[in-house]
């Protein structure tokens, strides 16, 4: 199954909701949507690219004049619209759209945010106002390293850590962004119960086609046994964040 079909399937049933998952983290040095919110004014229009079920973006909508969330997956957008209906907010719209073709007027947005989804720096530069801010958080290649090593496969497993970050920094410069600030963390995560780790692996593309290979269950059991600690089943969450200005 390709990644967008996967997101479509997950989007319909779960959106991007991990709120029930029991996981303790040590070493997380920022919360992405709090960073976005800190840069928002009540007169601002924000575009959130790859918004999933809008779960995170909706939390900061009341700090804005207008929030527009886009996602390529129809299933995610359906869930985002349902989440919006339950929120009581009236200043939010969700649209099915690709990050590769942003169908908005030039210089329309004060801010553009993007967490764990692809973006196209030239497209962002076109729809962002001069003086506007773009903020992205991405999953580093070194994320969930012990899990990927155990399975012998995984998202960006073969790629050198830092590759995506360097590529995005260069592409942002080429698209006209300046004052580019970069932050990283590599946090420890403890999943409290096996079902928490299983939920994560079933609803994210960390291990592609998780559960479909004959040996997956055996590998998972071994992984849990080897990485079980008093605090939970141990792995890592490696992230980078880029703030860039036009
Ligand atoms: C890992 S989820 C992140 C959801 C949300 N940003 C969050 O962090 O809560 C990635 C999302 O990006 C969407 N996506 C993937 N490729 C995309 C593209 N080219 N344009 C827009 N959305 C895309 C997926 O459908 C999925 O909903």
mmCIF file of C-alpha atoms and ligand atoms in Angstrom:
data_model
loop_
_atom_site.group_PDB
_atom_site.id
_atom_site.type_symbol
_atom_site.label_atom_id
_atom_site.label_comp_id
_atom_site.label_asym_id
_atom_site.label_seq_id
_atom_site.Cartn_x
_atom_site.Cartn_y
_atom_site.Cartn_z
ATOM 1 C CA UNK A 1 0.000 0.000 0.000
ATOM 2 C CA UNK A 2 1.452 3.417 -0.889
ATOM 3 C CA UNK A 3 1.685 6.126 1.778
ATOM 4 C CA UNK A 4 -1.302 8.225 0.682
ATOM 5 C CA UNK A 5 -3.602 5.148 0.473
ATOM 6 C CA UNK A 6 -2.373 4.318 3.969
ATOM 7 C CA UNK A 7 -3.223 7.845 5.248
ATOM 8 C CA UNK A 8 -6.619 7.631 3.551
ATOM 9 C CA UNK A 9 -7.431 4.358 5.341
ATOM 10 C CA UNK A 10 -6.180 5.610 8.724
ATOM 11 C CA UNK A 11 -7.748 9.056 8.183
ATOM 12 C CA UNK A 12 -11.279 7.679 7.825
ATOM 13 C CA UNK A 13 -11.166 5.688 11.073
ATOM 14 C CA UNK A 14 -8.759 7.611 13.276
ATOM 15 C CA UNK A 15 -7.754 10.927 11.719
ATOM 16 C CA UNK A 16 -4.445 11.764 13.381
ATOM 17 C CA UNK A 17 -5.637 11.166 16.930
ATOM 18 C CA UNK A 18 -3.135 9.636 19.355
ATOM 19 C CA UNK A 19 -4.655 11.132 22.487
ATOM 20 C CA UNK A 20 -5.544 7.715 23.982
ATOM 21 C CA UNK A 21 -2.000 6.462 23.616
ATOM 22 C CA UNK A 22 -0.114 6.121 26.906
ATOM 23 C CA UNK A 23 3.467 7.235 26.370
ATOM 24 C CA UNK A 24 5.888 9.167 28.597
ATOM 25 C CA UNK A 25 8.591 11.270 26.923
ATOM 26 C CA UNK A 26 11.846 12.664 28.285
ATOM 27 C CA UNK A 27 13.819 15.349 26.431
ATOM 28 C CA UNK A 28 11.089 16.954 24.302
ATOM 29 C CA UNK A 29 12.176 20.603 24.160
ATOM 30 C CA UNK A 30 9.193 22.221 22.414
ATOM 31 C CA UNK A 31 5.579 21.613 21.398
ATOM 32 C CA UNK A 32 5.169 22.440 17.728
ATOM 33 C CA UNK A 33 1.660 23.947 17.791
ATOM 34 C CA UNK A 34 2.536 25.993 20.888
ATOM 35 C CA UNK A 35 5.444 27.397 18.830
ATOM 36 C CA UNK A 36 2.995 28.254 16.036
ATOM 37 C CA UNK A 37 0.528 29.785 18.502
ATOM 38 C CA UNK A 38 3.271 31.955 20.033
ATOM 39 C CA UNK A 39 3.690 33.573 16.593
ATOM 40 C CA UNK A 40 -0.074 34.097 15.959
ATOM 41 C CA UNK A 41 -2.071 37.329 16.167
ATOM 42 C CA UNK A 42 -5.872 37.497 16.295
ATOM 43 C CA UNK A 43 -5.863 39.231 12.892
ATOM 44 C CA UNK A 44 -3.766 36.471 11.213
ATOM 45 C CA UNK A 45 -4.685 33.916 8.557
ATOM 46 C CA UNK A 46 -2.851 30.578 9.002
ATOM 47 C CA UNK A 47 -2.444 27.744 6.502
ATOM 48 C CA UNK A 48 -1.732 24.303 8.022
ATOM 49 C CA UNK A 49 -0.325 21.951 5.370
ATOM 50 C CA UNK A 50 -0.923 18.193 5.835
ATOM 51 C CA UNK A 51 -3.314 18.883 8.699
ATOM 52 C CA UNK A 52 -4.479 15.266 9.150
ATOM 53 C CA UNK A 53 -7.740 15.250 11.121
ATOM 54 C CA UNK A 54 -6.974 18.839 12.174
ATOM 55 C CA UNK A 55 -6.661 17.682 15.802
ATOM 56 C CA UNK A 56 -3.617 19.852 16.548
ATOM 57 C CA UNK A 57 -4.440 22.864 14.384
ATOM 58 C CA UNK A 58 -7.948 23.170 15.868
ATOM 59 C CA UNK A 59 -6.399 23.679 19.326
ATOM 60 C CA UNK A 60 -4.916 27.023 18.246
ATOM 61 C CA UNK A 61 -7.729 28.266 15.969
ATOM 62 C CA UNK A 62 -9.113 30.634 18.612
ATOM 63 C CA UNK A 63 -5.813 32.585 18.471
ATOM 64 C CA UNK A 64 -6.426 33.375 14.791
ATOM 65 C CA UNK A 65 -8.757 35.277 12.491
ATOM 66 C CA UNK A 66 -8.934 32.336 10.059
ATOM 67 C CA UNK A 67 -7.376 28.844 9.929
ATOM 68 C CA UNK A 68 -7.297 26.864 6.701
ATOM 69 C CA UNK A 69 -6.107 23.253 6.931
ATOM 70 C CA UNK A 70 -5.340 21.235 3.809
ATOM 71 C CA UNK A 71 -4.632 17.545 3.358
ATOM 72 C CA UNK A 72 -4.170 15.331 0.318
ATOM 73 C CA UNK A 73 -6.138 12.459 1.837
ATOM 74 C CA UNK A 74 -9.916 12.536 1.455
ATOM 75 C CA UNK A 75 -10.338 10.350 4.579
ATOM 76 C CA UNK A 76 -8.325 12.802 6.695
ATOM 77 C CA UNK A 77 -10.303 15.800 5.396
ATOM 78 C CA UNK A 78 -13.608 14.030 6.179
ATOM 79 C CA UNK A 79 -12.431 13.424 9.748
ATOM 80 C CA UNK A 80 -11.115 16.997 10.027
ATOM 81 C CA UNK A 81 -14.537 18.357 8.977
ATOM 82 C CA UNK A 82 -16.246 16.115 11.528
ATOM 83 C CA UNK A 83 -13.807 17.290 14.241
ATOM 84 C CA UNK A 84 -14.558 20.891 13.202
ATOM 85 C CA UNK A 85 -18.323 20.306 13.497
ATOM 86 C CA UNK A 86 -17.831 19.065 17.050
ATOM 87 C CA UNK A 87 -15.526 21.973 17.963
ATOM 88 C CA UNK A 88 -18.060 24.821 17.682
ATOM 89 C CA UNK A 89 -15.424 26.937 15.892
ATOM 90 C CA UNK A 90 -16.558 29.145 13.001
ATOM 91 C CA UNK A 91 -13.211 30.470 11.720
ATOM 92 C CA UNK A 92 -11.833 27.207 10.248
ATOM 93 C CA UNK A 93 -12.035 25.545 6.803
ATOM 94 C CA UNK A 94 -10.595 22.159 5.760
ATOM 95 C CA UNK A 95 -9.915 21.426 2.078
ATOM 96 C CA UNK A 96 -8.561 18.455 0.154
ATOM 97 C CA UNK A 97 -5.465 19.798 -1.613
ATOM 98 C CA UNK A 98 -1.860 18.799 -2.301
ATOM 99 C CA UNK A 99 1.116 20.637 -0.817
ATOM 100 C CA UNK A 100 2.509 20.533 -4.378
ATOM 101 C CA UNK A 101 -0.219 22.804 -5.743
ATOM 102 C CA UNK A 102 -1.498 25.367 -3.231
ATOM 103 C CA UNK A 103 -4.601 26.898 -4.791
ATOM 104 C CA UNK A 104 -4.701 30.230 -2.937
ATOM 105 C CA UNK A 105 -4.014 33.823 -3.989
ATOM 106 C CA UNK A 106 -0.380 34.957 -3.796
ATOM 107 C CA UNK A 107 0.664 36.462 -0.436
ATOM 108 C CA UNK A 108 -2.620 35.375 1.209
ATOM 109 C CA UNK A 109 -1.332 33.943 4.526
ATOM 110 C CA UNK A 110 0.442 35.568 7.484
ATOM 111 C CA UNK A 111 1.719 32.201 8.706
ATOM 112 C CA UNK A 112 2.135 28.709 7.284
ATOM 113 C CA UNK A 113 2.578 25.641 9.515
ATOM 114 C CA UNK A 114 3.402 22.061 8.621
ATOM 115 C CA UNK A 115 3.967 19.168 10.997
ATOM 116 C CA UNK A 116 5.177 15.736 9.843
ATOM 117 C CA UNK A 117 3.910 16.178 6.269
ATOM 118 C CA UNK A 118 5.572 17.087 2.964
ATOM 119 C CA UNK A 119 5.744 20.703 1.798
ATOM 120 C CA UNK A 120 7.010 22.522 -1.284
ATOM 121 C CA UNK A 121 9.082 25.618 -0.331
ATOM 122 C CA UNK A 122 8.297 27.451 -3.615
ATOM 123 C CA UNK A 123 4.551 26.891 -3.158
ATOM 124 C CA UNK A 124 4.782 28.125 0.454
ATOM 125 C CA UNK A 125 6.777 31.214 -0.620
ATOM 126 C CA UNK A 126 4.078 32.074 -3.150
ATOM 127 C CA UNK A 127 1.109 32.043 -0.733
ATOM 128 C CA UNK A 128 2.925 33.585 2.266
ATOM 129 C CA UNK A 129 2.902 37.385 2.773
ATOM 130 C CA UNK A 130 6.215 39.252 2.650
ATOM 131 C CA UNK A 131 7.439 39.327 6.246
ATOM 132 C CA UNK A 132 5.454 36.140 7.006
ATOM 133 C CA UNK A 133 6.705 33.071 8.877
ATOM 134 C CA UNK A 134 6.847 29.428 7.883
ATOM 135 C CA UNK A 135 7.235 26.820 10.607
ATOM 136 C CA UNK A 136 7.748 23.113 9.999
ATOM 137 C CA UNK A 137 8.472 20.133 12.235
ATOM 138 C CA UNK A 138 9.657 16.913 10.659
ATOM 139 C CA UNK A 139 10.533 13.402 11.779
ATOM 140 C CA UNK A 140 14.295 12.809 11.519
ATOM 141 C CA UNK A 141 15.686 9.695 9.859
ATOM 142 C CA UNK A 142 17.014 8.605 13.284
ATOM 143 C CA UNK A 143 13.499 8.396 14.790
ATOM 144 C CA UNK A 144 12.387 5.016 16.355
ATOM 145 C CA UNK A 145 15.792 3.641 15.472
ATOM 146 C CA UNK A 146 15.670 0.538 17.691
ATOM 147 C CA UNK A 147 12.224 -0.360 16.280
ATOM 148 C CA UNK A 148 13.405 -0.021 12.662
ATOM 149 C CA UNK A 149 16.597 -1.984 13.412
ATOM 150 C CA UNK A 150 14.531 -4.784 14.987
ATOM 151 C CA UNK A 151 12.241 -5.017 11.926
ATOM 152 C CA UNK A 152 15.061 -4.469 9.426
ATOM 153 C CA UNK A 153 12.857 -1.939 7.620
ATOM 154 C CA UNK A 154 11.152 1.390 8.296
ATOM 155 C CA UNK A 155 10.468 4.960 7.229
ATOM 156 C CA UNK A 156 13.737 6.519 5.885
ATOM 157 C CA UNK A 157 15.639 3.605 7.465
ATOM 158 C CA UNK A 158 18.410 3.478 4.841
ATOM 159 C CA UNK A 159 18.908 7.257 4.781
ATOM 160 C CA UNK A 160 21.631 9.188 6.578
ATOM 161 C CA UNK A 161 20.343 11.133 9.573
ATOM 162 C CA UNK A 162 20.107 14.853 8.682
ATOM 163 C CA UNK A 163 19.468 14.334 4.941
ATOM 164 C CA UNK A 164 15.895 15.692 4.953
ATOM 165 C CA UNK A 165 16.810 18.645 7.178
ATOM 166 C CA UNK A 166 19.696 19.733 4.922
ATOM 167 C CA UNK A 167 17.540 19.343 1.808
ATOM 168 C CA UNK A 168 14.702 21.461 3.233
ATOM 169 C CA UNK A 169 17.097 24.202 4.457
ATOM 170 C CA UNK A 170 18.634 24.485 0.971
ATOM 171 C CA UNK A 171 15.240 24.423 -0.764
ATOM 172 C CA UNK A 172 13.898 27.137 1.568
ATOM 173 C CA UNK A 173 16.912 29.359 0.789
ATOM 174 C CA UNK A 174 16.420 28.731 -2.949
ATOM 175 C CA UNK A 175 12.743 29.732 -2.606
ATOM 176 C CA UNK A 176 13.725 33.114 -1.087
ATOM 177 C CA UNK A 177 13.451 32.432 2.659
ATOM 178 C CA UNK A 178 15.994 33.927 5.067
ATOM 179 C CA UNK A 179 16.654 34.099 8.829
ATOM 180 C CA UNK A 180 16.340 30.297 8.912
ATOM 181 C CA UNK A 181 16.450 28.861 12.433
ATOM 182 C CA UNK A 182 16.798 25.137 13.078
ATOM 183 C CA UNK A 183 16.201 23.144 16.284
ATOM 184 C CA UNK A 184 16.533 19.422 17.039
ATOM 185 C CA UNK A 185 15.704 17.006 19.819
ATOM 186 C CA UNK A 186 16.158 13.298 20.298
ATOM 187 C CA UNK A 187 13.774 12.355 23.120
ATOM 188 C CA UNK A 188 13.353 9.048 24.941
ATOM 189 C CA UNK A 189 9.863 7.572 24.794
ATOM 190 C CA UNK A 190 8.343 4.929 27.048
ATOM 191 C CA UNK A 191 5.218 3.201 25.731
ATOM 192 C CA UNK A 192 3.272 2.051 28.767
ATOM 193 C CA UNK A 193 1.663 -1.085 27.341
ATOM 194 C CA UNK A 194 2.270 -3.311 24.280
ATOM 195 C CA UNK A 195 -1.086 -2.131 22.858
ATOM 196 C CA UNK A 196 0.187 1.465 22.860
ATOM 197 C CA UNK A 197 3.160 0.513 20.691
ATOM 198 C CA UNK A 198 0.944 -1.662 18.477
ATOM 199 C CA UNK A 199 -1.553 1.222 18.018
ATOM 200 C CA UNK A 200 1.330 3.496 16.990
ATOM 201 C CA UNK A 201 2.717 1.019 14.467
ATOM 202 C CA UNK A 202 -0.730 0.250 13.013
ATOM 203 C CA UNK A 203 -1.647 3.924 12.531
ATOM 204 C CA UNK A 204 1.641 5.431 11.289
ATOM 205 C CA UNK A 205 3.975 4.600 8.399
ATOM 206 C CA UNK A 206 6.983 3.984 10.748
ATOM 207 C CA UNK A 207 7.118 0.283 9.770
ATOM 208 C CA UNK A 208 5.490 0.036 6.321
ATOM 209 C CA UNK A 209 2.867 -2.736 6.120
ATOM 210 C CA UNK A 210 3.284 -3.492 9.806
ATOM 211 C CA UNK A 211 1.621 -6.830 10.672
ATOM 212 C CA UNK A 212 1.587 -8.099 7.100
ATOM 213 C CA UNK A 213 4.982 -9.833 7.092
ATOM 214 C CA UNK A 214 4.890 -13.330 8.594
ATOM 215 C CA UNK A 215 7.668 -12.580 11.076
ATOM 216 C CA UNK A 216 6.279 -9.218 12.355
ATOM 217 C CA UNK A 217 4.548 -10.567 15.461
ATOM 218 C CA UNK A 218 7.595 -12.573 16.490
ATOM 219 C CA UNK A 219 9.866 -9.519 15.971
ATOM 220 C CA UNK A 220 7.492 -7.308 17.949
ATOM 221 C CA UNK A 221 7.370 -9.727 20.896
ATOM 222 C CA UNK A 222 11.178 -9.921 20.949
ATOM 223 C CA UNK A 223 11.423 -6.140 20.680
ATOM 224 C CA UNK A 224 9.100 -5.627 23.638
ATOM 225 C CA UNK A 225 10.995 -8.163 25.742
ATOM 226 C CA UNK A 226 14.377 -6.591 24.926
ATOM 227 C CA UNK A 227 13.300 -2.962 25.393
ATOM 228 C CA UNK A 228 10.959 -3.279 28.379
ATOM 229 C CA UNK A 229 12.076 -1.028 31.258
ATOM 230 C CA UNK A 230 10.479 -0.021 34.554
ATOM 231 C CA UNK A 231 9.155 3.118 32.829
ATOM 232 C CA UNK A 232 7.738 1.286 29.794
ATOM 233 C CA UNK A 233 8.837 0.000 26.378
ATOM 234 C CA UNK A 234 11.709 2.243 25.355
ATOM 235 C CA UNK A 235 12.383 3.878 21.981
ATOM 236 C CA UNK A 236 13.253 7.390 20.710
ATOM 237 C CA UNK A 237 11.486 10.335 19.031
ATOM 238 C CA UNK A 238 13.862 12.397 16.895
ATOM 239 C CA UNK A 239 12.519 15.649 15.451
ATOM 240 C CA UNK A 240 13.734 18.848 13.818
ATOM 241 C CA UNK A 241 11.952 22.170 13.510
ATOM 242 C CA UNK A 242 12.688 24.923 11.001
ATOM 243 C CA UNK A 243 11.430 28.507 11.291
ATOM 244 C CA UNK A 244 11.945 30.542 8.091
ATOM 245 C CA UNK A 245 10.960 34.072 7.099
ATOM 246 C CA UNK A 246 10.196 35.794 3.825
HETATM 247 C C1 LIG B 1 1.895 12.335 9.860
HETATM 248 S S1 LIG B 1 0.359 13.059 9.417
HETATM 249 C C2 LIG B 1 0.461 14.597 10.269
HETATM 250 C C3 LIG B 1 -0.854 15.235 10.596
HETATM 251 C C4 LIG B 1 -0.777 16.589 11.307
HETATM 252 N N1 LIG B 1 0.062 17.535 10.622
HETATM 253 C C5 LIG B 1 -0.290 16.437 12.742
HETATM 254 O O1 LIG B 1 0.912 16.514 12.949
HETATM 255 O O2 LIG B 1 -1.094 16.230 13.629
HETATM 256 C C6 LIG B 1 0.751 13.512 7.726
HETATM 257 C C7 LIG B 1 -0.426 14.044 6.932
HETATM 258 O O3 LIG B 1 0.063 14.606 5.722
HETATM 259 C C8 LIG B 1 -0.848 14.291 4.672
HETATM 260 N N2 LIG B 1 -0.134 14.399 3.372
HETATM 261 C C9 LIG B 1 0.771 13.537 2.847
HETATM 262 N N3 LIG B 1 1.226 14.006 1.672
HETATM 263 C C10 LIG B 1 0.612 15.207 1.461
HETATM 264 C C11 LIG B 1 0.677 16.183 0.423
HETATM 265 N N4 LIG B 1 1.485 16.034 -0.619
HETATM 266 N N5 LIG B 1 -0.098 17.284 0.532
HETATM 267 C C12 LIG B 1 -0.923 17.459 1.606
HETATM 268 N N6 LIG B 1 -1.026 16.563 2.613
HETATM 269 C C13 LIG B 1 -0.262 15.451 2.548
HETATM 270 C C14 LIG B 1 -1.327 12.898 5.016
HETATM 271 O O4 LIG B 1 -2.545 12.573 4.378
HETATM 272 C C15 LIG B 1 -1.443 12.978 6.530
HETATM 273 O O5 LIG B 1 -2.726 13.388 6.935
#
